[in-house]
mmCIF file of C-alpha atoms and ligand atoms in Angstrom:
data_model
loop_
_atom_site.group_PDB
_atom_site.id
_atom_site.type_symbol
_atom_site.label_atom_id
_atom_site.label_comp_id
_atom_site.label_asym_id
_atom_site.label_seq_id
_atom_site.Cartn_x
_atom_site.Cartn_y
_atom_site.Cartn_z
ATOM 1 C CA MET F 7 5.524 -30.722 -31.128
ATOM 2 C CA ALA F 8 3.509 -33.840 -31.970
ATOM 3 C CA GLN F 9 4.501 -35.430 -29.058
ATOM 4 C CA ALA F 10 1.875 -35.855 -26.875
ATOM 5 C CA THR F 11 0.497 -37.393 -29.589
ATOM 6 C CA LYS F 12 2.828 -39.595 -30.544
ATOM 7 C CA GLU F 13 2.478 -40.707 -26.815
ATOM 8 C CA SER F 14 -1.426 -41.556 -27.108
ATOM 9 C CA PHE F 15 -0.475 -43.511 -30.900
ATOM 10 C CA GLU F 16 2.305 -46.123 -28.622
ATOM 11 C CA LYS F 17 -0.140 -46.314 -25.966
ATOM 12 C CA ALA F 18 -3.075 -47.355 -27.901
ATOM 13 C CA LYS F 19 -0.841 -49.871 -30.410
ATOM 14 C CA ALA F 20 0.676 -51.671 -26.981
ATOM 15 C CA PHE F 21 -2.848 -51.485 -25.256
ATOM 16 C CA ASN F 22 -4.407 -53.257 -28.151
ATOM 17 C CA LYS F 23 -1.188 -54.871 -28.858
ATOM 18 C CA PHE F 24 -1.607 -53.486 -32.579
ATOM 19 C CA ASP F 25 2.027 -54.589 -33.629
ATOM 20 C CA GLU F 26 1.306 -58.461 -32.477
ATOM 21 C CA ILE F 27 -2.631 -59.253 -33.804
ATOM 22 C CA TYR F 28 -3.004 -56.588 -36.265
ATOM 23 C CA ALA F 29 -0.040 -55.241 -37.891
ATOM 24 C CA PRO F 30 0.526 -59.169 -39.470
ATOM 25 C CA VAL F 31 -2.772 -58.982 -41.333
ATOM 26 C CA LEU F 32 -3.238 -55.772 -42.849
ATOM 27 C CA PRO F 33 -0.735 -56.550 -46.090
ATOM 28 C CA GLY F 34 -3.171 -59.458 -46.593
ATOM 29 C CA LEU F 35 -5.827 -57.280 -47.179
ATOM 30 C CA LYS F 36 -4.552 -54.729 -49.616
ATOM 31 C CA ASP F 37 -5.679 -56.264 -52.370
ATOM 32 C CA ILE F 38 -9.284 -56.880 -51.575
ATOM 33 C CA VAL F 39 -9.333 -53.011 -49.909
ATOM 34 C CA MET F 40 -7.779 -51.552 -53.091
ATOM 35 C CA LYS F 41 -10.476 -53.104 -55.415
ATOM 36 C CA HIS F 42 -12.945 -51.303 -53.748
ATOM 37 C CA GLN F 43 -10.873 -48.128 -53.675
ATOM 38 C CA ASP F 44 -11.873 -46.025 -56.326
ATOM 39 C CA ALA F 45 -15.802 -46.744 -55.604
ATOM 40 C CA ILE F 46 -14.950 -45.853 -51.925
ATOM 41 C CA THR F 47 -13.667 -42.302 -52.672
ATOM 42 C CA ASP F 48 -15.874 -41.572 -55.012
ATOM 43 C CA ALA F 49 -18.109 -42.415 -52.604
ATOM 44 C CA PHE F 50 -16.155 -39.859 -49.858
ATOM 45 C CA TYR F 51 -16.012 -36.811 -51.729
ATOM 46 C CA GLY F 52 -19.503 -37.432 -53.280
ATOM 47 C CA ALA F 53 -20.307 -37.128 -49.476
ATOM 48 C CA LEU F 54 -17.916 -34.498 -49.132
ATOM 49 C CA SER F 55 -19.312 -32.643 -52.580
ATOM 50 C CA ASN F 56 -23.108 -32.590 -51.028
ATOM 51 C CA ASP F 57 -22.122 -31.110 -47.408
ATOM 52 C CA PRO F 58 -22.248 -27.401 -48.523
ATOM 53 C CA ILE F 59 -18.931 -26.724 -46.482
ATOM 54 C CA ALA F 60 -16.795 -29.610 -46.521
ATOM 55 C CA ALA F 61 -17.586 -29.157 -50.770
ATOM 56 C CA LYS F 62 -16.298 -25.442 -50.769
ATOM 57 C CA ILE F 63 -13.221 -26.653 -49.316
ATOM 58 C CA VAL F 64 -12.254 -29.464 -51.977
ATOM 59 C CA ALA F 65 -14.177 -27.782 -54.346
ATOM 60 C CA GLY F 66 -11.395 -27.665 -57.945
ATOM 61 C CA ARG F 67 -9.570 -29.628 -55.917
ATOM 62 C CA VAL F 68 -11.143 -33.222 -55.777
ATOM 63 C CA ASP F 69 -9.140 -35.036 -58.398
ATOM 64 C CA GLN F 70 -5.371 -33.998 -56.452
ATOM 65 C CA LEU F 71 -7.291 -34.976 -53.568
ATOM 66 C CA LYS F 72 -8.572 -38.264 -55.105
ATOM 67 C CA ALA F 73 -4.852 -39.402 -56.059
ATOM 68 C CA THR F 74 -3.594 -39.045 -52.362
ATOM 69 C CA HIS F 75 -6.335 -40.626 -50.960
ATOM 70 C CA LYS F 76 -5.334 -43.645 -53.274
ATOM 71 C CA VAL F 77 -2.185 -43.343 -51.786
ATOM 72 C CA TRP F 78 -2.791 -42.938 -47.966
ATOM 73 C CA MET F 79 -5.535 -46.131 -48.384
ATOM 74 C CA GLU F 80 -2.215 -48.145 -50.017
ATOM 75 C CA GLU F 81 -0.530 -46.859 -47.109
ATOM 76 C CA LEU F 82 -2.744 -48.499 -44.239
ATOM 77 C CA PHE F 83 -2.277 -51.944 -45.455
ATOM 78 C CA ASN F 84 1.858 -51.488 -45.700
ATOM 79 C CA GLY F 85 2.933 -53.605 -42.627
ATOM 80 C CA THR F 86 4.896 -51.574 -40.648
ATOM 81 C CA TYR F 87 3.541 -48.809 -38.293
ATOM 82 C CA GLY F 88 6.541 -46.830 -36.847
ATOM 83 C CA ASP F 89 7.865 -43.164 -36.332
ATOM 84 C CA ALA F 90 7.829 -43.248 -40.317
ATOM 85 C CA TYR F 91 4.195 -43.929 -40.464
ATOM 86 C CA PHE F 92 3.223 -41.959 -37.997
ATOM 87 C CA ASP F 93 5.521 -39.174 -39.046
ATOM 88 C CA ARG F 94 3.625 -39.184 -42.300
ATOM 89 C CA ARG F 95 -0.307 -39.275 -40.865
ATOM 90 C CA TYR F 96 0.804 -36.875 -37.979
ATOM 91 C CA LYS F 97 1.346 -34.762 -41.614
ATOM 92 C CA ILE F 98 -2.050 -35.145 -43.042
ATOM 93 C CA GLY F 99 -3.286 -34.290 -39.658
ATOM 94 C CA GLU F 100 -1.292 -31.453 -40.058
ATOM 95 C CA THR F 101 -2.941 -30.112 -43.482
ATOM 96 C CA HIS F 102 -6.438 -30.425 -42.333
ATOM 97 C CA VAL F 103 -5.547 -28.539 -39.506
ATOM 98 C CA LYS F 104 -3.802 -25.756 -41.773
ATOM 99 C CA ALA F 105 -6.731 -26.190 -44.274
ATOM 100 C CA LYS F 106 -8.941 -24.760 -41.182
ATOM 101 C CA ILE F 107 -11.457 -27.980 -42.230
ATOM 102 C CA ALA F 108 -13.364 -28.536 -38.939
ATOM 103 C CA PRO F 109 -12.268 -31.608 -37.081
ATOM 104 C CA TYR F 110 -15.519 -33.092 -37.443
ATOM 105 C CA PHE F 111 -16.001 -33.392 -40.503
ATOM 106 C CA VAL F 112 -12.481 -35.644 -39.787
ATOM 107 C CA GLU F 113 -14.563 -37.765 -37.448
ATOM 108 C CA VAL F 114 -17.543 -38.070 -39.563
ATOM 109 C CA ILE F 115 -15.512 -38.800 -42.701
ATOM 110 C CA THR F 116 -13.644 -41.525 -40.720
ATOM 111 C CA SER F 117 -17.079 -43.003 -39.318
ATOM 112 C CA PHE F 118 -17.697 -43.606 -43.582
ATOM 113 C CA LEU F 119 -14.584 -45.306 -43.797
ATOM 114 C CA ARG F 120 -15.657 -47.629 -41.170
ATOM 115 C CA ARG F 121 -18.833 -48.624 -42.360
ATOM 116 C CA ALA F 122 -17.151 -48.571 -46.284
ATOM 117 C CA PHE F 123 -14.312 -51.070 -45.131
ATOM 118 C CA ALA F 124 -16.928 -53.502 -43.345
ATOM 119 C CA GLU F 125 -18.669 -53.493 -45.834
ATOM 120 C CA ILE F 126 -15.647 -55.750 -48.054
ATOM 121 C CA LEU F 127 -14.397 -56.913 -45.261
ATOM 122 C CA ILE F 128 -17.992 -58.812 -43.785
ATOM 123 C CA LYS F 129 -17.887 -61.698 -45.678
ATOM 124 C CA GLU F 130 -13.860 -62.354 -44.794
ATOM 125 C CA ASP F 131 -12.418 -63.665 -41.579
ATOM 126 C CA PRO F 132 -13.348 -61.420 -38.697
ATOM 127 C CA ALA F 133 -9.908 -60.767 -37.978
ATOM 128 C CA ALA F 134 -9.514 -58.634 -41.233
ATOM 129 C CA LEU F 135 -12.114 -56.538 -40.283
ATOM 130 C CA GLN F 136 -11.076 -56.231 -36.409
ATOM 131 C CA ALA F 137 -7.163 -55.425 -38.017
ATOM 132 C CA ALA F 138 -8.741 -52.963 -41.006
ATOM 133 C CA LEU F 139 -10.924 -50.652 -38.210
ATOM 134 C CA ALA F 140 -7.878 -50.935 -35.806
ATOM 135 C CA ILE F 141 -5.801 -48.646 -37.700
ATOM 136 C CA LEU F 142 -8.154 -46.593 -39.456
ATOM 137 C CA ASP F 143 -8.629 -45.321 -35.244
ATOM 138 C CA LEU F 144 -5.006 -45.450 -35.535
ATOM 139 C CA ASP F 145 -5.599 -42.762 -38.113
ATOM 140 C CA ALA F 146 -8.028 -41.152 -36.785
ATOM 141 C CA LEU F 147 -6.559 -40.411 -32.825
ATOM 142 C CA ILE F 148 -3.290 -38.893 -35.095
ATOM 143 C CA ILE F 149 -5.461 -37.008 -36.917
ATOM 144 C CA VAL F 150 -7.327 -35.776 -34.345
ATOM 145 C CA GLY F 151 -4.363 -35.687 -32.245
ATOM 146 C CA ALA F 152 -2.551 -32.338 -34.405
ATOM 147 C CA TYR F 153 -6.119 -30.719 -33.893
ATOM 148 C CA HIS F 154 -5.666 -30.707 -30.437
ATOM 149 C CA GLU F 155 -2.130 -30.203 -30.259
ATOM 150 C CA ASP F 156 -2.898 -26.852 -32.408
ATOM 151 C CA ARG F 157 -5.370 -25.990 -30.432
ATOM 152 C CA MET F 158 -3.040 -25.981 -27.488
ATOM 153 C CA ARG F 159 -0.479 -24.233 -29.385
ATOM 154 C CA ARG F 160 -2.737 -20.823 -29.836
ATOM 155 C CA MET F 161 -4.285 -21.134 -26.416
ATOM 156 C CA SER F 162 -0.553 -21.362 -25.449
ATOM 157 C CA GLU F 163 0.308 -18.298 -27.866
ATOM 158 C CA VAL F 164 -3.174 -16.321 -27.253
ATOM 159 C CA THR F 165 -2.574 -16.485 -23.298
ATOM 160 C CA GLY F 166 1.324 -16.335 -22.749
ATOM 161 C CA MET F 167 0.723 -19.834 -20.230
ATOM 162 C CA ASN F 168 2.470 -22.898 -21.250
ATOM 163 C CA GLN F 169 1.226 -25.601 -22.456
ATOM 164 C CA LYS F 170 2.171 -27.355 -18.721
ATOM 165 C CA LEU F 171 0.543 -24.563 -17.140
ATOM 166 C CA LEU F 172 -2.463 -25.051 -19.416
ATOM 167 C CA GLU F 173 -3.021 -29.043 -18.614
ATOM 168 C CA THR F 174 -1.925 -28.002 -14.509
ATOM 169 C CA LEU F 175 -5.150 -25.670 -14.939
ATOM 170 C CA MET F 176 -7.203 -28.013 -16.486
ATOM 171 C CA SER F 177 -6.306 -30.292 -13.188
ATOM 172 C CA PHE F 178 -8.290 -28.167 -10.979
ATOM 173 C CA GLY F 179 -11.476 -28.105 -13.517
ATOM 174 C CA MET P 169 25.965 -22.328 2.824
ATOM 175 C CA ALA P 170 22.303 -21.587 2.987
ATOM 176 C CA THR P 171 20.509 -24.030 -0.029
ATOM 177 C CA LYS P 172 18.585 -21.800 -2.378
ATOM 178 C CA GLN P 173 14.985 -23.112 -0.748
ATOM 179 C CA GLU P 174 16.342 -20.966 1.965
ATOM 180 C CA LYS P 175 17.119 -17.734 0.690
ATOM 181 C CA ILE P 176 14.001 -18.073 -1.265
ATOM 182 C CA ASN P 177 12.137 -19.097 2.574
ATOM 183 C CA ALA P 178 14.252 -16.104 4.119
ATOM 184 C CA ILE P 179 13.434 -13.429 1.600
ATOM 185 C CA LEU P 180 10.143 -13.997 1.841
ATOM 186 C CA ASN P 181 10.231 -14.091 5.678
ATOM 187 C CA ASP P 182 11.650 -11.015 6.101
ATOM 188 C CA LEU P 183 8.852 -9.278 3.455
ATOM 189 C CA LYS P 184 6.248 -11.148 5.715
ATOM 190 C CA MET P 185 7.968 -9.280 9.214
ATOM 191 C CA ALA P 186 8.240 -5.928 6.985
ATOM 192 C CA THR P 187 4.078 -5.207 7.371
ATOM 193 C CA ALA P 188 1.060 -7.295 8.922
ATOM 194 C CA ASP P 189 -1.011 -6.244 5.989
ATOM 195 C CA ILE P 190 0.760 -8.823 4.314
ATOM 196 C CA GLN P 191 -1.423 -11.830 4.956
ATOM 197 C CA GLY P 192 0.218 -14.619 2.902
ATOM 198 C CA LEU P 193 2.790 -14.971 0.259
ATOM 199 C CA GLY P 194 4.459 -17.336 -1.892
ATOM 200 C CA VAL P 195 6.876 -17.846 -5.224
ATOM 201 C CA ILE P 196 5.195 -19.383 -8.126
ATOM 202 C CA SER P 197 7.307 -20.763 -10.962
ATOM 203 C CA PRO P 198 5.735 -19.935 -14.980
ATOM 204 C CA ASP P 199 4.297 -24.168 -15.189
ATOM 205 C CA GLY P 200 2.191 -22.966 -12.231
ATOM 206 C CA MET P 201 4.334 -24.994 -9.044
ATOM 207 C CA MET P 202 4.737 -23.696 -5.308
ATOM 208 C CA ILE P 203 8.558 -22.805 -5.285
ATOM 209 C CA ALA P 204 7.774 -21.580 -1.709
ATOM 210 C CA ASP P 205 4.666 -21.245 0.338
ATOM 211 C CA GLN P 206 3.701 -19.494 2.675
ATOM 212 C CA LEU P 207 0.277 -18.568 2.150
ATOM 213 C CA GLY P 208 -1.739 -20.292 4.735
ATOM 214 C CA GLY P 209 -4.737 -22.562 4.158
ATOM 215 C CA ASN P 210 -4.876 -25.447 1.655
ATOM 216 C CA GLN P 211 -5.007 -24.083 -1.657
ATOM 217 C CA GLY P 212 -1.264 -24.027 -2.541
ATOM 218 C CA ASP P 213 -1.562 -26.147 -6.046
ATOM 219 C CA ALA P 214 -4.494 -24.687 -7.400
ATOM 220 C CA THR P 215 -2.397 -20.846 -6.465
ATOM 221 C CA ALA P 216 0.360 -21.563 -8.024
ATOM 222 C CA ALA P 217 -1.644 -22.295 -11.382
ATOM 223 C CA MET P 218 -3.717 -20.174 -11.062
ATOM 224 C CA GLY P 219 -1.337 -17.603 -9.900
ATOM 225 C CA ALA P 220 0.738 -18.348 -12.737
ATOM 226 C CA ALA P 221 -1.782 -18.409 -15.686
ATOM 227 C CA LEU P 222 -2.661 -14.489 -14.367
ATOM 228 C CA GLY P 223 1.330 -13.478 -14.487
ATOM 229 C CA SER P 224 1.119 -15.161 -17.793
ATOM 230 C CA LEU P 225 -1.945 -13.321 -19.028
ATOM 231 C CA ALA P 226 -0.923 -9.997 -17.796
ATOM 232 C CA LYS P 227 2.415 -10.471 -19.912
ATOM 233 C CA ARG P 228 0.367 -11.446 -22.587
ATOM 234 C CA VAL P 229 -2.186 -7.940 -22.626
ATOM 235 C CA THR P 230 0.986 -6.042 -20.969
ATOM 236 C CA THR P 231 2.938 -6.930 -24.608
ATOM 237 C CA THR P 232 -0.310 -6.622 -26.401
ATOM 238 C CA LEU P 233 -1.063 -3.116 -25.755
ATOM 239 C CA LYS P 234 1.813 -1.814 -26.062
ATOM 240 C CA VAL P 235 1.960 -0.363 -21.639
ATOM 241 C CA GLY P 236 5.928 -1.148 -21.225
ATOM 242 C CA GLU P 237 7.472 -4.215 -19.581
ATOM 243 C CA PHE P 238 4.904 -5.876 -17.272
ATOM 244 C CA GLN P 239 5.524 -5.075 -13.533
ATOM 245 C CA GLU P 240 2.671 -6.569 -11.428
ATOM 246 C CA VAL P 241 -0.889 -7.504 -11.135
ATOM 247 C CA ASN P 242 -3.141 -5.226 -8.065
ATOM 248 C CA ILE P 243 -6.737 -7.383 -7.658
ATOM 249 C CA ARG P 244 -9.415 -6.071 -5.186
ATOM 250 C CA GLY P 245 -11.750 -8.141 -3.314
ATOM 251 C CA SER P 246 -14.426 -6.911 -1.245
ATOM 252 C CA ASN P 247 -12.257 -8.732 1.836
ATOM 253 C CA ALA P 248 -8.834 -8.792 1.172
ATOM 254 C CA GLY P 249 -6.443 -8.083 -1.868
ATOM 255 C CA ILE P 250 -4.194 -10.367 -4.008
ATOM 256 C CA LEU P 251 -0.741 -8.871 -5.973
ATOM 257 C CA LEU P 252 1.498 -10.385 -8.299
ATOM 258 C CA PHE P 253 4.705 -9.610 -8.819
ATOM 259 C CA ASP P 254 6.981 -11.218 -11.786
ATOM 260 C CA ILE P 255 10.011 -12.571 -11.092
ATOM 261 C CA GLU P 256 12.140 -11.361 -14.770
ATOM 262 C CA GLY P 257 9.953 -14.226 -16.318
ATOM 263 C CA ARG P 258 11.564 -16.993 -13.963
ATOM 264 C CA ALA P 259 9.038 -16.930 -11.314
ATOM 265 C CA ALA P 260 6.413 -14.698 -9.397
ATOM 266 C CA LEU P 261 6.093 -13.562 -5.830
ATOM 267 C CA ILE P 262 2.005 -13.549 -4.811
ATOM 268 C CA LEU P 263 0.985 -11.744 -1.743
ATOM 269 C CA THR P 264 -2.582 -11.471 -0.294
ATOM 270 C CA VAL P 265 -2.862 -8.683 1.440
ATOM 271 C CA SER P 266 -5.622 -7.590 4.174
ATOM 272 C CA LYS P 267 -8.331 -5.055 4.056
ATOM 273 C CA GLY P 268 -7.332 -1.046 3.179
ATOM 274 C CA ALA P 269 -3.563 -2.353 3.493
ATOM 275 C CA ASN P 270 -0.737 0.389 3.361
ATOM 276 C CA LEU P 271 -0.549 -0.629 -0.472
ATOM 277 C CA GLY P 272 2.518 2.233 -0.716
ATOM 278 C CA LEU P 273 4.689 0.164 2.276
ATOM 279 C CA VAL P 274 3.496 -3.205 0.642
ATOM 280 C CA PHE P 275 4.440 -2.114 -2.841
ATOM 281 C CA LEU P 276 7.865 -0.573 -1.225
ATOM 282 C CA GLU P 277 9.073 -3.716 0.823
ATOM 283 C CA ALA P 278 7.012 -6.095 -2.076
ATOM 284 C CA ARG P 279 9.941 -4.157 -5.024
ATOM 285 C CA GLN P 280 12.378 -4.900 -2.813
ATOM 286 C CA ALA P 281 11.902 -8.585 -2.468
ATOM 287 C CA GLN P 282 10.783 -9.092 -6.172
ATOM 288 C CA GLU P 283 15.126 -7.915 -6.671
ATOM 289 C CA GLN P 284 16.499 -10.242 -4.312
ATOM 290 C CA LEU P 285 14.424 -12.815 -5.785
ATOM 291 C CA ALA P 286 15.486 -12.238 -8.882
ATOM 292 C CA GLN P 287 19.141 -12.835 -7.997
ATOM 293 C CA THR P 288 19.237 -16.027 -5.941
ATOM 294 C CA ILE P 289 16.130 -17.864 -8.866
HETATM 295 C C1 HEM U 147 -10.020 -39.356 -42.480
HETATM 296 C C2 HEM U 147 -10.269 -38.223 -43.103
HETATM 297 C C3 HEM U 147 -9.400 -37.565 -43.776
HETATM 298 C C4 HEM U 147 -7.958 -38.489 -44.515
HETATM 299 C C5 HEM U 147 -7.635 -39.966 -45.051
HETATM 300 C C6 HEM U 147 -7.947 -37.868 -46.375
HETATM 301 C C7 HEM U 147 -6.624 -37.522 -46.263
HETATM 302 C C8 HEM U 147 -5.976 -36.454 -46.912
HETATM 303 C C9 HEM U 147 -4.318 -36.941 -47.527
HETATM 304 C C10 HEM U 147 -3.559 -37.584 -47.542
HETATM 305 C C11 HEM U 147 -4.340 -35.311 -48.063
HETATM 306 C C12 HEM U 147 -2.948 -35.135 -48.202
HETATM 307 C C13 HEM U 147 -2.020 -34.449 -47.512
HETATM 308 C C14 HEM U 147 -0.775 -33.777 -47.658
HETATM 309 O O1 HEM U 147 -0.932 -33.637 -49.093
HETATM 310 O O2 HEM U 147 0.035 -33.778 -46.427
HETATM 311 C C15 HEM U 147 -5.410 -34.730 -47.406
HETATM 312 C C16 HEM U 147 -5.293 -33.273 -48.239
HETATM 313 C C17 HEM U 147 -6.609 -32.233 -47.931
HETATM 314 N N1 HEM U 147 -8.094 -32.736 -47.587
HETATM 315 FE FE1 HEM U 147 -8.174 -34.573 -46.681
HETATM 316 N N2 HEM U 147 -8.625 -36.454 -45.477
HETATM 317 C C18 HEM U 147 -9.518 -36.899 -45.105
HETATM 318 C C19 HEM U 147 -10.547 -35.811 -44.749
HETATM 319 C C20 HEM U 147 -11.355 -34.621 -45.135
HETATM 320 C C21 HEM U 147 -12.332 -34.032 -45.224
HETATM 321 C C22 HEM U 147 -13.304 -33.844 -44.175
HETATM 322 C C23 HEM U 147 -12.094 -32.886 -46.123
HETATM 323 C C24 HEM U 147 -12.971 -31.602 -46.252
HETATM 324 C C25 HEM U 147 -13.822 -31.274 -45.320
HETATM 325 C C26 HEM U 147 -10.661 -32.733 -46.669
HETATM 326 C C27 HEM U 147 -9.907 -32.106 -47.329
HETATM 327 C C28 HEM U 147 -8.368 -32.122 -47.876
HETATM 328 C C29 HEM U 147 -7.848 -30.969 -48.471
HETATM 329 C C30 HEM U 147 -8.365 -29.744 -49.203
HETATM 330 C C31 HEM U 147 -6.720 -31.101 -48.498
HETATM 331 C C32 HEM U 147 -6.023 -30.014 -49.216
HETATM 332 C C33 HEM U 147 -4.649 -29.658 -47.874
HETATM 333 C C34 HEM U 147 -3.834 -28.828 -49.244
HETATM 334 O O3 HEM U 147 -3.495 -29.138 -49.386
HETATM 335 O O4 HEM U 147 -3.918 -27.199 -48.175
HETATM 336 N N3 HEM U 147 -10.299 -33.951 -46.225
HETATM 337 N N4 HEM U 147 -5.936 -35.381 -47.286
#
């Protein structure tokens, strides 16, 4: 598993010259962004709690989720985005898949995070905001990739068709 | 010594010669690739993919409804028919047959080819 998403991740990094241009900028942003982490995380879970479906999903574990969210945000700015980074992020994707959280929520919450980071970093060098948006996009690519692979796996399981056949069939669509 | 491809083609040739009711035939992989194509026309790639899909789904339904081992799919169109035979999960034999074909004979011959293909593939 994870192979298709891993390939997309590597290709996306190469396409945007991520390791060359953005990765070196990110560690320098950690302190600036983490100063606002509490506020962002509170707003993040506040927004989820206002949605009737999301509220049910996070009910009773908001404090625990806030703690994992902090760790997740810190790791965005660690500066290394190789295999170990990918694996951790893919597992986060799988956790959301298993929790049956609709991918739509991950998309809107990523959009929310983009705006929150922009608000903080707009006052900095444009390279800062560009780098923060680039890593958020890579994280979203990985999480959404985990959803996509799960759908392919389930489709394969229910139809008995292997994934290569499913891809071939779609190429005729 | 004949290659595997030549052996497969020879089995298909014999089957085609057995009855005029068989219009076209081919062997496809579970990935939906054409292994040997004597279907005629230029729909080979799509036919291979859809044939493999048909076989996979038929096998799944057979298991789910607990009706024993999957053997074949028989589709009847208003102009002609399509038959699909499993080759031990490693491939499938697909035939197009004419309207009003003598299916007794077609099945007899196709099952023989099915066994031969199972030994070859
Ligand atoms: C970009 C968006 C998101 C990020 C970065 C994120 C981050 C995380 C992280 C790091 C974890 C811990 C993962 C683990 O332990 O493996 C987690 C778990 C969880 N998240 Fe999210 N999350 C996001 C969106 C959401 C949304 C939109 C919801 C709800 C609608 C949600 C609900 C949950 C729940 C319920 C868990 C715990 C699942 C379990 O352990 O069963 N998350 N999230």
